[in-house]
Coordinates of C-alpha atoms and ligand atoms in Angstrom, one line a residue:
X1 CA 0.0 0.0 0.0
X2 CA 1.5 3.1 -0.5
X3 CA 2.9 5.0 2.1
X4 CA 0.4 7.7 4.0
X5 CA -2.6 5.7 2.5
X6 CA -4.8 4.4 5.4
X7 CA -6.2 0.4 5.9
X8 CA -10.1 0.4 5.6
X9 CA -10.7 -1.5 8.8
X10 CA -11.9 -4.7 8.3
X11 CA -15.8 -4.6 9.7
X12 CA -15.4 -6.9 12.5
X13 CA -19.3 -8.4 12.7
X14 CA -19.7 -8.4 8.4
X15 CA -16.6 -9.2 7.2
X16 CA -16.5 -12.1 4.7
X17 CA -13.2 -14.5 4.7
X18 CA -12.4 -15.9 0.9
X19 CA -10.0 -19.2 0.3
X20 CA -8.0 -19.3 -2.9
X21 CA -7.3 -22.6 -3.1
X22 CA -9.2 -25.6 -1.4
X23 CA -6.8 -28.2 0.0
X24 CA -6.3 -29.4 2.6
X25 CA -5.0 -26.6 4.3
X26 CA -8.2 -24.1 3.4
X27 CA -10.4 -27.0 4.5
X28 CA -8.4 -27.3 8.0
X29 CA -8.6 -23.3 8.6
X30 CA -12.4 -23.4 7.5
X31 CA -14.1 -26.3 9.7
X32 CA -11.7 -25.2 12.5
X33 CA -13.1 -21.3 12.2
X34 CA -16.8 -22.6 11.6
X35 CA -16.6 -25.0 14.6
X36 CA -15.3 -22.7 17.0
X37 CA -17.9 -20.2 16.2
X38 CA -15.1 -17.7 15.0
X39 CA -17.3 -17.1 12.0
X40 CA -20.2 -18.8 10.4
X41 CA -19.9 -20.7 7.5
X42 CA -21.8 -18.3 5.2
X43 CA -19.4 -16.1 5.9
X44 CA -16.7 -17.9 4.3
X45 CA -16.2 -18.4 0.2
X46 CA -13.4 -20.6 -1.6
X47 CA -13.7 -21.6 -5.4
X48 CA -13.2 -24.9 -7.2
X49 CA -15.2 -27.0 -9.9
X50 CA -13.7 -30.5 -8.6
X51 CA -17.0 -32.1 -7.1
X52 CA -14.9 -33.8 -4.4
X53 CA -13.7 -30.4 -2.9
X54 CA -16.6 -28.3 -3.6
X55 CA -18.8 -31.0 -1.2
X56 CA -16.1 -31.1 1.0
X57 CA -16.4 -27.5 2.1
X58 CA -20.5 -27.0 1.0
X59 CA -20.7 -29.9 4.1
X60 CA -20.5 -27.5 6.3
X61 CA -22.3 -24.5 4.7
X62 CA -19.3 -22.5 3.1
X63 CA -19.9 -20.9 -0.2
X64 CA -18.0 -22.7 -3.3
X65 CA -17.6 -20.4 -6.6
X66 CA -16.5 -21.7 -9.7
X67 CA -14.0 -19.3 -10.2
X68 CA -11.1 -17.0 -8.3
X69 CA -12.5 -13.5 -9.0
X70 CA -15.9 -14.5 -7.3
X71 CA -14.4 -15.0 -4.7
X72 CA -12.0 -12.2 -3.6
X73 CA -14.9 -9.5 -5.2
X74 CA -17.3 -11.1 -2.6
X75 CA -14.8 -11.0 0.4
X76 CA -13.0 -8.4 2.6
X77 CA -10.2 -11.1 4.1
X78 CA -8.3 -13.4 1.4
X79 CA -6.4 -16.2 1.9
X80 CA -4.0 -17.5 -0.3
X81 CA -4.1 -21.1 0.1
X82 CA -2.5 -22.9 -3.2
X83 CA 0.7 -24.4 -3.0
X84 CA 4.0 -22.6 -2.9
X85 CA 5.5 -24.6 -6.0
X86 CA 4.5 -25.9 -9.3
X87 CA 4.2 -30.1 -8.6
X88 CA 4.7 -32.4 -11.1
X89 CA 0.9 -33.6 -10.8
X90 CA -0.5 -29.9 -11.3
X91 CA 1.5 -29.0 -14.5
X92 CA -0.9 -28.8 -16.5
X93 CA -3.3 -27.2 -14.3
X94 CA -1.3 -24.5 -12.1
X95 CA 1.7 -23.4 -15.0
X96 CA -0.8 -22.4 -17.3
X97 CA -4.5 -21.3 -15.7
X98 CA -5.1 -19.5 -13.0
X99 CA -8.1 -21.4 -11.8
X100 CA -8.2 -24.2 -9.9
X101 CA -9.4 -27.5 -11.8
X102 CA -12.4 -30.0 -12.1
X103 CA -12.8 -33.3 -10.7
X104 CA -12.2 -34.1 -15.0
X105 CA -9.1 -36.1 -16.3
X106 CA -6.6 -33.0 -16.5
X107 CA -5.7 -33.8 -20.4
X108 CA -2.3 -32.0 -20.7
X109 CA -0.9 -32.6 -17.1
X110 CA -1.4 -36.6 -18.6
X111 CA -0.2 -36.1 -21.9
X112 CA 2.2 -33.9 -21.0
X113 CA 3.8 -36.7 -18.7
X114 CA 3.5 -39.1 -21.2
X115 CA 5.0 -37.4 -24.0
X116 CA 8.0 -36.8 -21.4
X117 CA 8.0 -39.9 -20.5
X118 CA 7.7 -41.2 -23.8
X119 CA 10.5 -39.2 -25.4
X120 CA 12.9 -39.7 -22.6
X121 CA 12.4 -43.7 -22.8
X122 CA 12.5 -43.4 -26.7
X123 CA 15.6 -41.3 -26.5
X124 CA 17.4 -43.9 -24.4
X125 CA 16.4 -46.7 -26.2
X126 CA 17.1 -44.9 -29.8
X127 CA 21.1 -44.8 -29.3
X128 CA 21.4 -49.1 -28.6
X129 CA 18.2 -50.1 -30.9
X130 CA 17.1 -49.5 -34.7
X131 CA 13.4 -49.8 -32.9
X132 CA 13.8 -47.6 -30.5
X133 CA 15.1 -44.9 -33.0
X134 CA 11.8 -45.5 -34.4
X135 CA 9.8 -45.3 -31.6
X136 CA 11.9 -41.8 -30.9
X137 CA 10.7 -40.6 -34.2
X138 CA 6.5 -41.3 -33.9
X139 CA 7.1 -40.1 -30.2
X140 CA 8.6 -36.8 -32.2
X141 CA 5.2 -36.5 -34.3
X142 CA 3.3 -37.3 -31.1
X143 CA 4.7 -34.1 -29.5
X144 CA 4.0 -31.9 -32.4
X145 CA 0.8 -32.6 -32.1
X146 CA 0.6 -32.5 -28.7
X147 CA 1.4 -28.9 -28.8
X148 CA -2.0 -28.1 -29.9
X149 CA -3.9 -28.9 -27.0
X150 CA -1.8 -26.3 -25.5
X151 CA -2.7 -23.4 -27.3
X152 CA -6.6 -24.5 -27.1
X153 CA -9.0 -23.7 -24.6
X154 CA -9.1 -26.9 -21.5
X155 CA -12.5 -28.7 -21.5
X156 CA -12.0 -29.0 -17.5
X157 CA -11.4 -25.2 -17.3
X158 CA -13.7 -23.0 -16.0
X159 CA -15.6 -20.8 -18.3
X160 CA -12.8 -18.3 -20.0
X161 CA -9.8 -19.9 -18.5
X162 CA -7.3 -21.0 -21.3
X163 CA -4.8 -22.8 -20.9
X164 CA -2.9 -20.4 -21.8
X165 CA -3.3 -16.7 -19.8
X166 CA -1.3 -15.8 -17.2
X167 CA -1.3 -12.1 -16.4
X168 CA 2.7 -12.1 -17.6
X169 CA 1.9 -13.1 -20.6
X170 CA 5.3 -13.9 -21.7
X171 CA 5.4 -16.2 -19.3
X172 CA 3.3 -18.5 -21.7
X173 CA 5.3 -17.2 -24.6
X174 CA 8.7 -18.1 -22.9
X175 CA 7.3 -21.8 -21.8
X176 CA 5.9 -22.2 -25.4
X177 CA 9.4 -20.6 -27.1
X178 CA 11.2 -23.6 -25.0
X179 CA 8.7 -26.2 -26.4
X180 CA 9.5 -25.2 -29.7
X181 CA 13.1 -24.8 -29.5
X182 CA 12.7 -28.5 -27.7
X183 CA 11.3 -29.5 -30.8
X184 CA 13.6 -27.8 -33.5
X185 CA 16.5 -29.8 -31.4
X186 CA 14.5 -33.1 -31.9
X187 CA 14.1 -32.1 -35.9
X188 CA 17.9 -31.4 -36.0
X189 CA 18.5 -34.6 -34.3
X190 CA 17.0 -36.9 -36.8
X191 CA 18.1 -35.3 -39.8
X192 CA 21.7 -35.8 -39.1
X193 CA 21.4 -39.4 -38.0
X194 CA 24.6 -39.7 -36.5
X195 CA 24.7 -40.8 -33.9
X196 CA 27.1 -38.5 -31.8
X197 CA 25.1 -35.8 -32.8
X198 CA 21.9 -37.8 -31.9
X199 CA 23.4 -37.9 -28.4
X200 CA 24.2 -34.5 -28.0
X201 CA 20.9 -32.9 -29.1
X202 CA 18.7 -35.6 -27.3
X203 CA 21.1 -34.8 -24.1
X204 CA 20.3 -30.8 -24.4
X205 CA 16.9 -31.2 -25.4
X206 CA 16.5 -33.2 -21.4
X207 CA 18.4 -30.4 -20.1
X208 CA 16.4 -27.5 -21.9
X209 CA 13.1 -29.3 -20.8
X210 CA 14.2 -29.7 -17.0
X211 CA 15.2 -25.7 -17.4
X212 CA 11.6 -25.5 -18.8
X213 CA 10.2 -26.7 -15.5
X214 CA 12.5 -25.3 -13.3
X215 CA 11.9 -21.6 -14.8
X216 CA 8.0 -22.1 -13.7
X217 CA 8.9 -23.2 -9.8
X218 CA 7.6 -20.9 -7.6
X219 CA 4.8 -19.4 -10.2
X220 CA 1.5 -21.4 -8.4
X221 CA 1.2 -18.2 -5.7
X222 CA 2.9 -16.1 -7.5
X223 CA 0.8 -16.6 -10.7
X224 CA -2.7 -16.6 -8.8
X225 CA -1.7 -13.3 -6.9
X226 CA -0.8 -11.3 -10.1
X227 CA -3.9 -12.3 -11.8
X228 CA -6.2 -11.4 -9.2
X229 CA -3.8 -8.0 -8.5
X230 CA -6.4 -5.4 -9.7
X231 CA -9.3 -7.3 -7.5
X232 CA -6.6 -6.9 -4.4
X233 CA -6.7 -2.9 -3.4
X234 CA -8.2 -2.8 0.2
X235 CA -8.3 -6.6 1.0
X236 CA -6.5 -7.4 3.6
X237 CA -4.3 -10.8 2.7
X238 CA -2.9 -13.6 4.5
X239 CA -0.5 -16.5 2.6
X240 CA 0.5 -19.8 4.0
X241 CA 2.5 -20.9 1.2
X242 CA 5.7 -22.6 2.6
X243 CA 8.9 -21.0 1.7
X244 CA 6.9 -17.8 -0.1
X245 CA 8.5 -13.8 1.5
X246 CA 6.2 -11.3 2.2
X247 CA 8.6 -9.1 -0.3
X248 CA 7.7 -11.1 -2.9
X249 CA 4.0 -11.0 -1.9
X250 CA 3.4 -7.5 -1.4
X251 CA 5.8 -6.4 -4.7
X252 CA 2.7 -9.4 -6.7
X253 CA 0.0 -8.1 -4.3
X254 CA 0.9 -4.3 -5.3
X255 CA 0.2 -3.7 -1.9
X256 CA 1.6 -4.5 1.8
X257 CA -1.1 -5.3 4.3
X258 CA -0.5 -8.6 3.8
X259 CA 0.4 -11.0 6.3
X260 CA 2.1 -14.3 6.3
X261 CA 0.9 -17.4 8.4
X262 CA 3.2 -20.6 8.9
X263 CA 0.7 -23.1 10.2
X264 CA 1.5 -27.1 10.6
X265 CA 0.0 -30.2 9.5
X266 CA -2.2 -30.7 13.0
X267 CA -4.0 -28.1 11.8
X268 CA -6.2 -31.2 10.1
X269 CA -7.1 -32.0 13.8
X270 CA -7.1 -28.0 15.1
X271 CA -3.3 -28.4 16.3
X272 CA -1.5 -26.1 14.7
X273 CA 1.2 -24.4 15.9
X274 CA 0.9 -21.2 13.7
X275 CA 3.5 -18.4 13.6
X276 CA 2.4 -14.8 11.6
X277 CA 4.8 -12.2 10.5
X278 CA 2.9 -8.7 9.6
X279 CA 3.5 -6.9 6.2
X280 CA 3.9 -3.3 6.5
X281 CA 0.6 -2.2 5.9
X282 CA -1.3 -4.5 8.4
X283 CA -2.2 -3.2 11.5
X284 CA -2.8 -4.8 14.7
X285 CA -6.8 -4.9 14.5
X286 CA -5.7 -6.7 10.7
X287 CA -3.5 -9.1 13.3
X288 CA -5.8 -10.0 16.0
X289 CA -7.6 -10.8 13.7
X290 CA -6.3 -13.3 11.7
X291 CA -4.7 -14.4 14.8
X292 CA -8.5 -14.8 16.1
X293 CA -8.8 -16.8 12.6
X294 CA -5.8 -19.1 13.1
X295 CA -6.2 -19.5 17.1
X296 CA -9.3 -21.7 16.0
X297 CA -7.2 -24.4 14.3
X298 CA -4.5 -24.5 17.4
X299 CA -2.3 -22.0 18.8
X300 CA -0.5 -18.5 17.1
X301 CA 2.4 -16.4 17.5
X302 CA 3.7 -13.5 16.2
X303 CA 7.5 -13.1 15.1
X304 CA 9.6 -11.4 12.8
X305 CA 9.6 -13.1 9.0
X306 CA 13.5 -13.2 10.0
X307 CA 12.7 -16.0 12.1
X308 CA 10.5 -17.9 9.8
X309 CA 13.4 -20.4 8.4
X310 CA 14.0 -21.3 11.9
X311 CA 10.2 -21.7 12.7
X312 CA 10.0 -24.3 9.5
X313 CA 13.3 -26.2 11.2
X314 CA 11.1 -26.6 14.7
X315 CA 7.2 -26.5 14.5
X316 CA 7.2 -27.1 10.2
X317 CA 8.9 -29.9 10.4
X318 CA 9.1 -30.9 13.8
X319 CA 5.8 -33.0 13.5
X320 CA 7.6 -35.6 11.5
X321 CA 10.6 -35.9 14.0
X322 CA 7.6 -36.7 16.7
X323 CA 6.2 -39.2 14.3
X324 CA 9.4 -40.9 14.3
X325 CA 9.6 -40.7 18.1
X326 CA 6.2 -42.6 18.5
X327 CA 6.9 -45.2 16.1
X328 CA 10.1 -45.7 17.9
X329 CA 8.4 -45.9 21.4
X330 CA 6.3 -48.3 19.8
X331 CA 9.0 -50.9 18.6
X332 CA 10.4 -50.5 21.4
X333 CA 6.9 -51.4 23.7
X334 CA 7.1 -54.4 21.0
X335 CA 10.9 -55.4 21.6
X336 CA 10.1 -55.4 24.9
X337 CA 6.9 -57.9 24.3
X338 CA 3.8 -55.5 24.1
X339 CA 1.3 -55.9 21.4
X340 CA 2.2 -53.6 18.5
X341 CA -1.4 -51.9 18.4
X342 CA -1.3 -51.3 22.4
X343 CA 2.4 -50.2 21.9
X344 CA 1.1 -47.7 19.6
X345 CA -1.7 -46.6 21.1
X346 CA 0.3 -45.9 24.7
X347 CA 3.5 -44.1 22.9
X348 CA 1.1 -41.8 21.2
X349 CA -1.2 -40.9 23.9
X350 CA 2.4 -40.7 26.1
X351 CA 3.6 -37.6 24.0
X352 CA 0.1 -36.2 24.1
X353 CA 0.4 -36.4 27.7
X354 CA 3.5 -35.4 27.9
X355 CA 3.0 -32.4 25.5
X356 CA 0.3 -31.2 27.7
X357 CA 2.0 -30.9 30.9
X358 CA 4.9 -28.5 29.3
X359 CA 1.8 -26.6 27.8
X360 CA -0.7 -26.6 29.7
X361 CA 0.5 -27.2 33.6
X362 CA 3.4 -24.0 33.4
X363 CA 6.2 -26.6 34.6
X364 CA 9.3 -26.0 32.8
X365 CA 10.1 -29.5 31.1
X366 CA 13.8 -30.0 32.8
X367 CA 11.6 -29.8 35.8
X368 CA 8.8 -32.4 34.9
X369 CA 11.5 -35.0 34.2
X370 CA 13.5 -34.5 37.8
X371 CA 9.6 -34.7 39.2
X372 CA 9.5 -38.4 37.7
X373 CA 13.1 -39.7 37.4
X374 CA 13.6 -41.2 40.8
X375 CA 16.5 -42.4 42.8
X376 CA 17.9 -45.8 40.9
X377 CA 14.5 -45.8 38.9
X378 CA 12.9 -46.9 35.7
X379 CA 12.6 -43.9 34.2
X380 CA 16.4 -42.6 35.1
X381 CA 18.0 -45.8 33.5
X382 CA 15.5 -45.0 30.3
X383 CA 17.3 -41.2 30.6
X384 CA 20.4 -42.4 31.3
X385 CA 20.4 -45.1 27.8
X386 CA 18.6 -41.6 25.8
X387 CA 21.6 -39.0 27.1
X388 CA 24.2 -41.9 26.3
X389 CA 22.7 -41.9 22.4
X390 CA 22.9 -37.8 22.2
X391 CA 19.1 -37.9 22.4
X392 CA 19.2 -33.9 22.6
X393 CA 21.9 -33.4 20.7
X394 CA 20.4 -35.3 17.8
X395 CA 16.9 -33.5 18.4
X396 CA 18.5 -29.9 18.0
X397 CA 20.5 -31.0 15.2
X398 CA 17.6 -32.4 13.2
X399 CA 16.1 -28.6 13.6
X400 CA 19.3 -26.7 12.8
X401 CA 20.1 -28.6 9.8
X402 CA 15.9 -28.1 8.7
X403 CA 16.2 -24.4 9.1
X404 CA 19.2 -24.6 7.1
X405 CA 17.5 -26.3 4.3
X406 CA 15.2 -23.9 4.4
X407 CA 17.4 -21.0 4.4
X408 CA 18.8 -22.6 1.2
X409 CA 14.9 -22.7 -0.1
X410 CA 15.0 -18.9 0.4
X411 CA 17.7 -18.2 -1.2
X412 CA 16.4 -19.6 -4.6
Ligands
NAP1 N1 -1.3 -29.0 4.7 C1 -0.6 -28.4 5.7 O1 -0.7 -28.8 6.9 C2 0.2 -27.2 5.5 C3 1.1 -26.8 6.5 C4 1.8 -25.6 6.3 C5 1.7 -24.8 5.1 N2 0.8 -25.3 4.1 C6 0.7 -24.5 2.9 O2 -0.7 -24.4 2.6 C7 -0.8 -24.3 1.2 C8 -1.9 -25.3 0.7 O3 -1.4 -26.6 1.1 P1 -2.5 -27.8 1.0 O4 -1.9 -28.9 1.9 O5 -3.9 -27.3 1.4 O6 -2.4 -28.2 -0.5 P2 -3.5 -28.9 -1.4 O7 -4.3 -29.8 -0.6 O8 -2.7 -29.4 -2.6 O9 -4.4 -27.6 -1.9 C9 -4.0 -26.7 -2.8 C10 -5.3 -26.3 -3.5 O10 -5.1 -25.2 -4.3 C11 -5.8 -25.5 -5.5 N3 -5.3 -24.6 -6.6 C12 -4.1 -24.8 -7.3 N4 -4.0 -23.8 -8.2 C13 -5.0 -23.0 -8.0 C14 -5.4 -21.7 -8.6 N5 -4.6 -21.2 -9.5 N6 -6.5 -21.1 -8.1 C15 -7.2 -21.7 -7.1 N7 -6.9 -22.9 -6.6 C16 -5.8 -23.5 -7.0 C17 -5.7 -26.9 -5.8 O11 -6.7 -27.3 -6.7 P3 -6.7 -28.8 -7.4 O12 -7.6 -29.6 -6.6 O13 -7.2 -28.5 -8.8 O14 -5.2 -29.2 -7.4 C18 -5.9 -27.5 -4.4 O15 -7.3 -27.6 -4.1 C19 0.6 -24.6 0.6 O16 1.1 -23.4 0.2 C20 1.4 -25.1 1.7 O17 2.7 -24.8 1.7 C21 0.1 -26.4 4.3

């Protein structure tokens, strides 16, 4: 927002909350909201034309559009809610529309993997077999006309989404301008029939593809926010994409009273440890309440984005460390002759516990274990085996080393 201008505030008792994209994530946010009676359900829009996720969220009252700009025209608070990256399995869906699909077969994310996959396997069975050369070649026509699908309007799309239209449109030009140059190579390749030339080209041509799909990583948010940019003046917006800086969001957005959420996975069973870092144009009524929004799917803090590669390293990843931790509590009830499903269900229910007394009884948690380990007891000769393995040690080393992954992540 530019600076001077003031933030509408949002109206407290009215205001509508919109989803773009409806994962699992949206889903999480939206039944958690609606059951703690944060907001009602008709308060709350997302957008899909997948009958799967469109039930999913009408089961519980919330508005579904079939398209974006319903959405954020209709709402005051927008949450950004598709995935940081482009996958592998939305291609075809996310690179090139800005509208999220149908339940439908998605026709070029399919065909595009199977052309690849088909030229790749050609290409490597083309330099040891006269067959394979031929296979090579039809898989060369295939591709040509493959291309066309591209330029043509998706039957799964919503009404006036082409594949097609991104609002940088040279984005589409540049991914198209690789396709072609992909396919000049190919051209090149067979007319010389040699075969060290054959090599070459059909080596480039897999580089030049993989450069194809690793210019459009990091375009899903970024593509969905640009498009909707002229709808955005005066909402106030929240992303949880992993790994996305508000920087990047505001400079898309055109604005800065955005604000960034990192939520984890037991958000799915209202869990979450959430962290939110403010843009520069939210203010702190725009902060309580979307901390209001997120205390309804587990608990929220605020910190500075500085922080945020740090807070991935512990709470982001940290579920999957304590996943490891229960199944290891479990083999060990086994090893030590428990039923595995009893095993389970005790080492699970142990680190609930467990987690609750730090939480919830105020007890620092060097003080909770001297409370239980007593003299020459069970529990010290379980401590004693855990300190002898570096059981700490290894725990803060599993979160440095995350946050440095996700430093490197940043840095891309
Ligand atoms: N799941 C978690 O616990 C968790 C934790 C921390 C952060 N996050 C973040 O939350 C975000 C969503 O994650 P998720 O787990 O909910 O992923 P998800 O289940 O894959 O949901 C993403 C949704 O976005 C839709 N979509 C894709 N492109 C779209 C577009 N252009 N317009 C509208 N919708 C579009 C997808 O539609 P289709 O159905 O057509 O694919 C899908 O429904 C990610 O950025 C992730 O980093 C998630």
């Amino acid at each position: 927002m530019a600076a001077g201008v003031v933030s509408v505030p949002i109206p407290n008792d009215t205001y509508k909350l919109g989803f773009i994209g409806s994962g699992k994530m949206a889903e999480s946010i939206a039944r958690g909201v609606v059951n703690s009676g944060v907001l009602p359900a008709s308060r709350i829009r997302t957008a899909h034309l997948g009958s799967s996720r469109r039930s999913a969220f009408e089961s519980f009252g919330v508005k579904v559009f079939d398209r974006n700009v319903e959405v954020v025209e209709d709402c005051d608070v927008i949450i950004f809610s598709v995935k940081p990256q482009i996958g592998s399995s939305n291609l075809g869906t996310s690179i090139l529309s800005s509208e999220p699909s149908s339940d439908g077969l998605d026709f070029l994310g399919l065909a595009s993997h199977l052309m690849t996959f088909f030229h790749i396997s050609s290409f490597i069975a083309s330099s040891t077999t006269s067959v394979g050369l031929g296979l090579w070649r039809l898989s060369l026509n295939s591709y040509g006309l493959g291309l066309f699908p591209v330029l043509t309007k998706a039957p799964s799309q919503p009404p006036g989404s082409y594949m097609v239209k991104s609002s940088e449109p040279y984005a589409g030009a540049l991914y198209m301008g690789l396709l072609l140059l992909c396919h000049m190579i190919l051209c090149l390749t067979f007319t010389c029939r040699n075969s060290l030339y054959t090599h070459f080209f059909g080596k480039y041509y897999i580089l030049l593809f993989a450069l194809a799909i690793m210019l459009f990583n990091g375009f899903a948010v970024k593509e969905v926010v640009l498009q909707l940019k002229p709808l955005l003046s005066e909402k106030l917006l929240v992303s949880v994409a992993a790994g996305v800086k508000l920087i990047d969001l505001q400079d898309w957005a055109g604005h800065s009273r955005f604000i960034r959420v990192i939520p984890n996975t037991p958000a799915a069973v209202g869990e979450a440890a959430s962290v939110m870092s403010l843009g520069a144009a939210a203010t702190e009524d725009d902060g309580e309440l979307i901390a209001r929004l997120f205390g309804a799917i587990g608990k929220i803090w605020k910190a500075d984005e500085k922080l945020f590669d740090a807070i991935t390293g512990l709470s982001g990843s940290g579920p999957a460390y304590i996943y490891l931790a229960i199944e290891a509590l479990a083999d060990g009830g086994v090893a030590a002759g428990l039923p595995r499903e009893l095993a389970l269900g005790l080492a699970s229910q142990t680190v609930l516990g467990a987690a609750s007394m730090v939480s919830k009884g105020g007890k620092h948690p060097g003080q909770l274990k001297d409370d239980v380990a007593s003299p020459g007891g069970t529990t010290i000769a379980g401590i004693h085996e855990l300190e002898k393995g570096g059981f700490r040690g290894i725990l803060m080393n599993a979160v440095v080393a995350a946050t440095k992954r996700s430093q490197e992540f940043s840095k891309r």
